PDB file of C-alpha atoms in Angstrom:
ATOM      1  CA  UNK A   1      14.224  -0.183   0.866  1.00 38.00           C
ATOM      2  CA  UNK A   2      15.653  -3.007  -0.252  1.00 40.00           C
ATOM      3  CA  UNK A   3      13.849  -5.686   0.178  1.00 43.00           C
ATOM      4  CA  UNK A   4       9.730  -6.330  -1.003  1.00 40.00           C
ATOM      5  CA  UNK A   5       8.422  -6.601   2.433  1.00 42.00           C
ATOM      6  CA  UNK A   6       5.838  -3.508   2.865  1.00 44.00           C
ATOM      7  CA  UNK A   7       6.617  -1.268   6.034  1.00 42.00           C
ATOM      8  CA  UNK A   8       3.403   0.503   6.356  1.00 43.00           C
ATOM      9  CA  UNK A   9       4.928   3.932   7.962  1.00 46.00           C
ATOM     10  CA  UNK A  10       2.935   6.545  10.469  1.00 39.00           C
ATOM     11  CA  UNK A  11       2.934   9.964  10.437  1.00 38.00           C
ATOM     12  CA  UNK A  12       1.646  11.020  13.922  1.00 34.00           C
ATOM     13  CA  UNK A  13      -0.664  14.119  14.706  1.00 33.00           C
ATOM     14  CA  UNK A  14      -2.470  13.649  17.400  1.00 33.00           C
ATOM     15  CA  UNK A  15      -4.544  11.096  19.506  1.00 35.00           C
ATOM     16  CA  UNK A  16      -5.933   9.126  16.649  1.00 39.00           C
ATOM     17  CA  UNK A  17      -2.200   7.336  17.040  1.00 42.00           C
ATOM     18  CA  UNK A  18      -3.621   5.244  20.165  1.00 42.00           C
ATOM     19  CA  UNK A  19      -5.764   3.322  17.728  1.00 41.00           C
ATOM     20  CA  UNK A  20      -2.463   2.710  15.757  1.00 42.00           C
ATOM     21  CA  UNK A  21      -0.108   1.868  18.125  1.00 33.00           C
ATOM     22  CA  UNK A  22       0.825   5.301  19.201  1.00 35.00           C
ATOM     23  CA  UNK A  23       3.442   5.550  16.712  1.00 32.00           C
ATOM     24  CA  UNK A  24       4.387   7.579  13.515  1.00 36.00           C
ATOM     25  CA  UNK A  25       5.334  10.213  11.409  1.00 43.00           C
ATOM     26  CA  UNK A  26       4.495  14.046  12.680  1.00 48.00           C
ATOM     27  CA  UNK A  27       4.167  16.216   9.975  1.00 55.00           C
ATOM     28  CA  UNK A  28       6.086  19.221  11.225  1.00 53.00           C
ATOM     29  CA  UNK A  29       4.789  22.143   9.143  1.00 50.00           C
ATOM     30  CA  UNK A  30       3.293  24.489  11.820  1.00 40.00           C
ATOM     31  CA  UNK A  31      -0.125  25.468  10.153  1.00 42.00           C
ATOM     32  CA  UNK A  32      -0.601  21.529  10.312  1.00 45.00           C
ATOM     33  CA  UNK A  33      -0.472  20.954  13.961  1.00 50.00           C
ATOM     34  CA  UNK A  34      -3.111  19.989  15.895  1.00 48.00           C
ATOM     35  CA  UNK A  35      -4.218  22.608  18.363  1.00 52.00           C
ATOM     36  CA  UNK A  36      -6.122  22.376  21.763  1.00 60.00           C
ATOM     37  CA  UNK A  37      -9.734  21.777  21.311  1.00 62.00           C
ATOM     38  CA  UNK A  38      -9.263  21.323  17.024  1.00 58.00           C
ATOM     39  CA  UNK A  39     -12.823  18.929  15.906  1.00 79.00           C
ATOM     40  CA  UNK A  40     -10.798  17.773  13.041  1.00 85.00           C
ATOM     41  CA  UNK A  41      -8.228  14.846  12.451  1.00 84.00           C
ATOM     42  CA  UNK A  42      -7.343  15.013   8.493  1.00 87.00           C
ATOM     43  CA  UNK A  43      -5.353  11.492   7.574  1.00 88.00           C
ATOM     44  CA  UNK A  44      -3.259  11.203   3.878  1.00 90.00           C
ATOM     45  CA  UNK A  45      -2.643   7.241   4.150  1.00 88.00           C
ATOM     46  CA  UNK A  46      -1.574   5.091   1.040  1.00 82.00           C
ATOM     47  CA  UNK A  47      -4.423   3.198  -0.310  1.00 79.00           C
ATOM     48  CA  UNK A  48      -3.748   0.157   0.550  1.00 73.00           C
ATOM     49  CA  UNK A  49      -4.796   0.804   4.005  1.00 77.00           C
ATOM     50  CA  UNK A  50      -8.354   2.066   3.145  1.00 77.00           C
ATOM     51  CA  UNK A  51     -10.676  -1.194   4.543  1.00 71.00           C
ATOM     52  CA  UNK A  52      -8.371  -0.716   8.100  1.00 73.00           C
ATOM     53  CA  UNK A  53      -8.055   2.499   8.702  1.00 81.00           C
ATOM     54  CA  UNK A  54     -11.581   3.593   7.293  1.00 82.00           C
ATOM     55  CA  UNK A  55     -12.755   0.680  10.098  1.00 79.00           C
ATOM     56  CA  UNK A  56     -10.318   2.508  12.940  1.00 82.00           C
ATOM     57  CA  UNK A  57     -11.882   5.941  11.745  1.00 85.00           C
ATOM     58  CA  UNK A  58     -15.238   5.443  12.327  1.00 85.00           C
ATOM     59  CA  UNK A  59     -14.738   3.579  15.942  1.00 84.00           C
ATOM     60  CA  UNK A  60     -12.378   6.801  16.774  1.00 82.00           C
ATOM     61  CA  UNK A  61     -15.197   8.725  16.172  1.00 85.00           C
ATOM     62  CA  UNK A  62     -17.932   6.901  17.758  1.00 87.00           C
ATOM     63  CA  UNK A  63     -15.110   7.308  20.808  1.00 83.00           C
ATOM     64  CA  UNK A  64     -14.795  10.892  20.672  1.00 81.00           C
ATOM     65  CA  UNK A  65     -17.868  12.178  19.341  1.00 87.00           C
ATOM     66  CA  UNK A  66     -16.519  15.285  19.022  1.00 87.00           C
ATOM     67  CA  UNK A  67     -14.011  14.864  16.327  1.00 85.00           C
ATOM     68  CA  UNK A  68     -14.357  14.445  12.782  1.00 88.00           C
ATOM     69  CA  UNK A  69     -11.336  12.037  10.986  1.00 88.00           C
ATOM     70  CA  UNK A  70     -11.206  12.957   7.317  1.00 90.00           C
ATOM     71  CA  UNK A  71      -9.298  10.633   5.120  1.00 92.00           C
ATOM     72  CA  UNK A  72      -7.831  11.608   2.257  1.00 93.00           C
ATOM     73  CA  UNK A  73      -6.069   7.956   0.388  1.00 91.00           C
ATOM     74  CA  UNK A  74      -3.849   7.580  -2.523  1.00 88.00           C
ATOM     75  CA  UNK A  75      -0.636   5.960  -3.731  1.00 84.00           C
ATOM     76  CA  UNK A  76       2.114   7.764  -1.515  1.00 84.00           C
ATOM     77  CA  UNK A  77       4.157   9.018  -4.360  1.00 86.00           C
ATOM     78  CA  UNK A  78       0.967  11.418  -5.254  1.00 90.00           C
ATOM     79  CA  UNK A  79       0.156  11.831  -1.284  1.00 92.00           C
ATOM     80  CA  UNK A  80       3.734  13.291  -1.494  1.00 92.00           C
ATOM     81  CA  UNK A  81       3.216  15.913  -3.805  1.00 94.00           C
ATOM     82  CA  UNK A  82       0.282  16.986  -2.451  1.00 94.00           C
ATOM     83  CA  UNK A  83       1.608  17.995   0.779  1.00 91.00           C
ATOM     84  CA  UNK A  84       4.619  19.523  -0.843  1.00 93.00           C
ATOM     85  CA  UNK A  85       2.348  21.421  -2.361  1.00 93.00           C
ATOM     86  CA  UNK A  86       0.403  22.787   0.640  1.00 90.00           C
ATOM     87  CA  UNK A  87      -2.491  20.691   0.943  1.00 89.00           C
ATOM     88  CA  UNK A  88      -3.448  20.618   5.003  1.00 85.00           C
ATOM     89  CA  UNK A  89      -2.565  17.133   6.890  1.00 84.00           C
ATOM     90  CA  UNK A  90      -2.520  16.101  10.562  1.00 82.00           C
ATOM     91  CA  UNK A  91      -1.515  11.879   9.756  1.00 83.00           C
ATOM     92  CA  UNK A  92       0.366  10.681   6.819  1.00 87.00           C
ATOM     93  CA  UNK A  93       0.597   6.809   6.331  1.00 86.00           C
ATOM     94  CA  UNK A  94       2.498   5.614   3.568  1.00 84.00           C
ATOM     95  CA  UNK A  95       3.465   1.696   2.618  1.00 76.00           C
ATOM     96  CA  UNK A  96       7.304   2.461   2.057  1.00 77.00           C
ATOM     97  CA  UNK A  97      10.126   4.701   3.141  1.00 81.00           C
ATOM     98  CA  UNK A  98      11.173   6.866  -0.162  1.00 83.00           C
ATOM     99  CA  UNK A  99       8.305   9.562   0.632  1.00 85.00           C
ATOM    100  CA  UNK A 100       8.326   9.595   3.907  1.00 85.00           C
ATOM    101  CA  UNK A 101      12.178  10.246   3.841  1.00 87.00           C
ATOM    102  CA  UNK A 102      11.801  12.787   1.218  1.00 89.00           C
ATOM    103  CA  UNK A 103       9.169  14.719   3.493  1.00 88.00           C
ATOM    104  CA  UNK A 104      11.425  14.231   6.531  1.00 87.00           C
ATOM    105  CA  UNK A 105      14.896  15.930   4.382  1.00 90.00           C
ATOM    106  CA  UNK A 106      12.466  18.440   3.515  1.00 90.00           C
ATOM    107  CA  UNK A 107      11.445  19.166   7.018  1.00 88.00           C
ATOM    108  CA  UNK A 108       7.711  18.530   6.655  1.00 86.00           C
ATOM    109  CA  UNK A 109       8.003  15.704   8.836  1.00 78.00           C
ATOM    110  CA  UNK A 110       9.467  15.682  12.582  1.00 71.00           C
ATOM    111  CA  UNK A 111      12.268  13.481  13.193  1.00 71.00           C
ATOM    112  CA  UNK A 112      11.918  11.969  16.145  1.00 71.00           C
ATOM    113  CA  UNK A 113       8.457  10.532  15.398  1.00 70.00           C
ATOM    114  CA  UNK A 114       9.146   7.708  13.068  1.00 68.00           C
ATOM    115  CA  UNK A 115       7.783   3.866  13.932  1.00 74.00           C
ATOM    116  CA  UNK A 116       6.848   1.136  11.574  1.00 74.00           C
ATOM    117  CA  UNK A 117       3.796  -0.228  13.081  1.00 70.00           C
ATOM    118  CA  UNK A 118       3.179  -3.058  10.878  1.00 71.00           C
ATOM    119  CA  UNK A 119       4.611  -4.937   8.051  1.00 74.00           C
ATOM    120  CA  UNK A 120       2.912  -7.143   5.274  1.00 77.00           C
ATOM    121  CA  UNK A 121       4.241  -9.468   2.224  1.00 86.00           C
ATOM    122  CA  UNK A 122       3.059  -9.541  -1.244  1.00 91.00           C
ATOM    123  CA  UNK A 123       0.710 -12.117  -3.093  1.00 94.00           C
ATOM    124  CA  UNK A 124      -0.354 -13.571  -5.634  1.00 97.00           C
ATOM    125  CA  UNK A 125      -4.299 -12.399  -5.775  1.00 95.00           C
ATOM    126  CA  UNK A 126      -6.755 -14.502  -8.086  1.00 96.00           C
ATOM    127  CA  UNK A 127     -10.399 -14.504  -8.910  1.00 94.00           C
ATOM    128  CA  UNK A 128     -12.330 -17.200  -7.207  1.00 91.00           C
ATOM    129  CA  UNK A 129     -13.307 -19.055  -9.842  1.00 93.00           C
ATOM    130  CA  UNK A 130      -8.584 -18.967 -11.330  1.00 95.00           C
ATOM    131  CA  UNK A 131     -10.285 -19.940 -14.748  1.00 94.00           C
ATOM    132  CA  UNK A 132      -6.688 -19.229 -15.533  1.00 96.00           C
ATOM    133  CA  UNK A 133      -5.441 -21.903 -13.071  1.00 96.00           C
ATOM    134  CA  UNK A 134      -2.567 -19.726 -11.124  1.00 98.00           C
ATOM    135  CA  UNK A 135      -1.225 -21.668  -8.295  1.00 97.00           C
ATOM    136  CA  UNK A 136       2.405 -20.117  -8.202  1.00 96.00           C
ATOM    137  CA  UNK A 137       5.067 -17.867  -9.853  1.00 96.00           C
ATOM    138  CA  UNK A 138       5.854 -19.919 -12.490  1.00 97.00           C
ATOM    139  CA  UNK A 139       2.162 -19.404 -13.865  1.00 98.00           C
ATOM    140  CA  UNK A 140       2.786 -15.828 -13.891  1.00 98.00           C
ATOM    141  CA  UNK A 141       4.911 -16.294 -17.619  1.00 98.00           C
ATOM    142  CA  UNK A 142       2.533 -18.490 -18.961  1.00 97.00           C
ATOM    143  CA  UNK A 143       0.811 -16.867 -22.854  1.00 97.00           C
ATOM    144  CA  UNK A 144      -2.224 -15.628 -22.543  1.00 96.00           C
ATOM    145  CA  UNK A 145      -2.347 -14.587 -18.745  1.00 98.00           C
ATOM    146  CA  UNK A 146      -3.598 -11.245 -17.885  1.00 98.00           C
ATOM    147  CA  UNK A 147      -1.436 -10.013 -15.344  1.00 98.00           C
ATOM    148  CA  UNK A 148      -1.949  -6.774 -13.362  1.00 98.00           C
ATOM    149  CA  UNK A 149       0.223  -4.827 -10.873  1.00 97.00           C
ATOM    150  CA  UNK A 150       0.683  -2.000  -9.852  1.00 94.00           C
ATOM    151  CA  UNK A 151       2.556   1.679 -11.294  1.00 94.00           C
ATOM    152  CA  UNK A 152       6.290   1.923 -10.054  1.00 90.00           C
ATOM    153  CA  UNK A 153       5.735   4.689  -8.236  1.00 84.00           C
ATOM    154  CA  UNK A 154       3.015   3.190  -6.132  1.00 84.00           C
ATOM    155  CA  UNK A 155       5.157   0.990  -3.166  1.00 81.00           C
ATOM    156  CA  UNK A 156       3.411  -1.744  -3.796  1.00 87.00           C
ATOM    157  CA  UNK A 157       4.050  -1.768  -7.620  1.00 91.00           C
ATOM    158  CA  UNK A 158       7.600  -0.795  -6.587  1.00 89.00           C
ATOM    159  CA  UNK A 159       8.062  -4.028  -4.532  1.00 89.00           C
ATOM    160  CA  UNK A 160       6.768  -5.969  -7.092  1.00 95.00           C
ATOM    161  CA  UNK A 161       9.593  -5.089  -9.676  1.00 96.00           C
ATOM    162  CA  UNK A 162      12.051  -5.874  -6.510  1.00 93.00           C
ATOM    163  CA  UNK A 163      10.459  -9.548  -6.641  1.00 95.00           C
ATOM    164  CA  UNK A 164      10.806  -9.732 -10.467  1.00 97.00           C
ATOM    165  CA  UNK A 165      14.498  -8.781 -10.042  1.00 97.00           C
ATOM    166  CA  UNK A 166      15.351 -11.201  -7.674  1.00 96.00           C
ATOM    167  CA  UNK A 167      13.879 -13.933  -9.635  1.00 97.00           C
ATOM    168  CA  UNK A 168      15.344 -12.699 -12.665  1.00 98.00           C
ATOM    169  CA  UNK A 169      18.850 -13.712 -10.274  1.00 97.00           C
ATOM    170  CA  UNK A 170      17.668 -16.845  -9.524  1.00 97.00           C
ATOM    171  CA  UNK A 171      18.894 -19.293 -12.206  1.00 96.00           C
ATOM    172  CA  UNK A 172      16.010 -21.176 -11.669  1.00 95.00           C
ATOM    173  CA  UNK A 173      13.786 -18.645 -12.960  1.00 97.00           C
ATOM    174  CA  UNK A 174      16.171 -15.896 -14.745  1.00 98.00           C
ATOM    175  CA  UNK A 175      15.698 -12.842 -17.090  1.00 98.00           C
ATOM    176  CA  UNK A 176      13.457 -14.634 -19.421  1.00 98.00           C
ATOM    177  CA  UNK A 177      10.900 -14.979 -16.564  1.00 98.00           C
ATOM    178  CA  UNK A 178      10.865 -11.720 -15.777  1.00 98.00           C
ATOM    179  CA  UNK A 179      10.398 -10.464 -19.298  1.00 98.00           C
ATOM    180  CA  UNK A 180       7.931 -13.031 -19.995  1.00 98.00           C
ATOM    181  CA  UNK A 181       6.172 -12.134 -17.011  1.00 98.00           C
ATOM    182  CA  UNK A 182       6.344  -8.022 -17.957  1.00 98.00           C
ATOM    183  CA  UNK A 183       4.783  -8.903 -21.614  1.00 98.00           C
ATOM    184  CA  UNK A 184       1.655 -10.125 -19.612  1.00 98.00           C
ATOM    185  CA  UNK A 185       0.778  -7.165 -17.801  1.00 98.00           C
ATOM    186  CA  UNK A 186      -2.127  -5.765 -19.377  1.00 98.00           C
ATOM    187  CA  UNK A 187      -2.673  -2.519 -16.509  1.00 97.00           C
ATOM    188  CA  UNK A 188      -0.830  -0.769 -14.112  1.00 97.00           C
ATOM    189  CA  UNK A 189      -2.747   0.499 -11.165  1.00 95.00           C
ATOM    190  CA  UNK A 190      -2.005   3.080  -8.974  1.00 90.00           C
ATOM    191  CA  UNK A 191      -3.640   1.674  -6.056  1.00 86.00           C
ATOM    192  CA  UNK A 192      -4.387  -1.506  -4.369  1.00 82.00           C
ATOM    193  CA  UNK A 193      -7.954  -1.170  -4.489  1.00 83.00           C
ATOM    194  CA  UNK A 194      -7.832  -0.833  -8.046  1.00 90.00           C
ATOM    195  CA  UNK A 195      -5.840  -3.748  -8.757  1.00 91.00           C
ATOM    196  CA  UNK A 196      -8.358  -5.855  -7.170  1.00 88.00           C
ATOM    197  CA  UNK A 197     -11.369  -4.284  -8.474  1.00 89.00           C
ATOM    198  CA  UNK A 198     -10.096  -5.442 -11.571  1.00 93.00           C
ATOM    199  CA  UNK A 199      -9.740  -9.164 -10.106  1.00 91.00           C
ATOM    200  CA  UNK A 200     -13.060  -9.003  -8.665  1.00 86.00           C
ATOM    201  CA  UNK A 201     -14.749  -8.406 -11.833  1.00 89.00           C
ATOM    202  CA  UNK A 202     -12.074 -10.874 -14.027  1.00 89.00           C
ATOM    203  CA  UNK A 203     -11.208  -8.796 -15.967  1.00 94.00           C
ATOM    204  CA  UNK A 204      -7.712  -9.944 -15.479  1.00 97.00           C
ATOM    205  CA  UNK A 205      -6.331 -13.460 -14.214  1.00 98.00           C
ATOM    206  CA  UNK A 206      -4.089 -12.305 -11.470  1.00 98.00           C
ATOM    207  CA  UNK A 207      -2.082  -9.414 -10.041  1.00 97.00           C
ATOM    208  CA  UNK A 208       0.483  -8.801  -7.430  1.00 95.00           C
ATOM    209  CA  UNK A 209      -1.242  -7.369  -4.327  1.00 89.00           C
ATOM    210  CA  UNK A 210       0.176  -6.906  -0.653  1.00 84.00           C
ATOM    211  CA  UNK A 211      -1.705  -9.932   1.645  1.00 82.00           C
ATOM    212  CA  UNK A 212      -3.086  -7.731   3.878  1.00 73.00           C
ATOM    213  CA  UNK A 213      -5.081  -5.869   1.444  1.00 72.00           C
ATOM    214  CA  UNK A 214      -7.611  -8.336   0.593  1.00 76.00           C
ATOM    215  CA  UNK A 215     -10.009  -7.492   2.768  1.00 72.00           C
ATOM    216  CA  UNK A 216     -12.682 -10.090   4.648  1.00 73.00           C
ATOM    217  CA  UNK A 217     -15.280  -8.365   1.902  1.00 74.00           C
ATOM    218  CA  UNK A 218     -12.469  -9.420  -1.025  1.00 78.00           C
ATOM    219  CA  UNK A 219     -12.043 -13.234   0.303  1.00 79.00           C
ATOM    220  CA  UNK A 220     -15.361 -14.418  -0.514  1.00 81.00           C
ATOM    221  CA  UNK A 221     -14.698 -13.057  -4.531  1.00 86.00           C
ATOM    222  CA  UNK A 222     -10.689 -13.076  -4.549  1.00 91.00           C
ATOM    223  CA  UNK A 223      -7.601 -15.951  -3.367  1.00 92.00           C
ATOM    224  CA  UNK A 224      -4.393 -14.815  -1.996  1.00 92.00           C
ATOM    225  CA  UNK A 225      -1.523 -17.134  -2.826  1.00 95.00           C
ATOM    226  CA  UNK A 226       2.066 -16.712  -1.156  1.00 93.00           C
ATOM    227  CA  UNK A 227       5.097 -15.690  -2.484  1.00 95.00           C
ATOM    228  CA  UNK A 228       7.931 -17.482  -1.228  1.00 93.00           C
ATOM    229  CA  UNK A 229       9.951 -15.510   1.212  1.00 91.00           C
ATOM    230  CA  UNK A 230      13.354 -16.201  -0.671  1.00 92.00           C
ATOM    231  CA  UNK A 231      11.598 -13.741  -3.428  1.00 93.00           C
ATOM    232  CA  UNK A 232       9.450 -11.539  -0.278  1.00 85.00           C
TER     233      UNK A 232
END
């Protein structure tokens, strides 16, 4: 995609989908379709969706009593392989396109059930107590800050390189600021939950997070400060 807005995408098996806007993603492989009467629901959804959709799994459930949801999360690039490789899905959620499209080329995924049910920006995510005093991008290049983000095969680590690059455009911020910005990173995560596990416990200053995924648990330990859509 080419912009950093997130398009969280849905892979669609069966009547979980009402709970998320009826929309998605079928996987098409035919040992992976639901059948009549199946007790199961198994979900692959990118982590950054864990605190929502682990919240929409357990009301399905208390709905249908009958049916188990398993949920399996990781970044979407690993999600991927896995069913490439065979592993048995009903639901796969992802937080960009390049995966999902892959799947769908290689006929894993029906066609005609693509919908992007929801869309997020990215943030600037701080500790509390922003000993470090972030308040904006510019901070971001300062020595000495610990910067995390995320691995570029994550999509959430993959829009935040699509931010740096814009701003390395803008002449009011340049290459310099991206480089400077790179030389603080001091991990790569491969999820979202990760990233701000690391923020929760300080042992970094800031990271680059999507908004949505600082849960209501997260705001009481963790701030979320805007990127300007020019750079979104």
């Amino acid at each position: 995609m080419a912009h950093s807005t997130s398009h969280i995408l849905l892979t669609a098996g069966i009547a979980i989908l009402a709970l998320l806007a009826a929309a998605g993603w079928v996987l098409a492989h035919p040992s992976l379709q639901p059948e009549p009467g199946r007790k199961e629901i198994i979900v692959f959804s990118s982590a950054s969706l864990s605190g929502a959709l682990t919240d929409i799994a357990k009301a399905y459930e208390t709905a249908h009593p009958d049916t188990n949801v398993i949920l399996n999360f990781n970044n979407a690039a690993v999600l991927r392989t896995q069913i490439e490789q065979g592993a048995s899905a009903d639901v796969f959620l992802s937080a960009n396109t390049k995966h999902m499209t892959a799947l769908q080329e290689e006929g894993m995924i029906v066609n005609d059930s693509v919908r992007v049910f929801a869309t997020t920006n990215l943030a600037i995510v701080v500790p509390r107590e922003n000993r470090a005093n972030i308040t904006g991008l510019p901070d971001l290049a300062q020595p000495g800050v610990r910067l995390v983000m995320g691995v570029k095969e994550a999509p959430f680590g993959d829009y935040t390189r699509q931010v740096l690059e814009k701003m390395a455009r803008d002449p009011a911020f340049g290459p310099a600021y991206r480089d400077a910005v790179m030389m603080n990173v001091i991990s790569e995560e491969p999820t979202l939950p990760s990233l701000i596990a690391k923020l929760r416990i300080s042992e970094a200053d800031a990271g680059i997070a999507l908004a949505s995924d600082v849960s209501k648990g997260d705001r009481a330990l963790v701030t979320a400060i805007p990127i300007p859509d020019p750079y979104n």
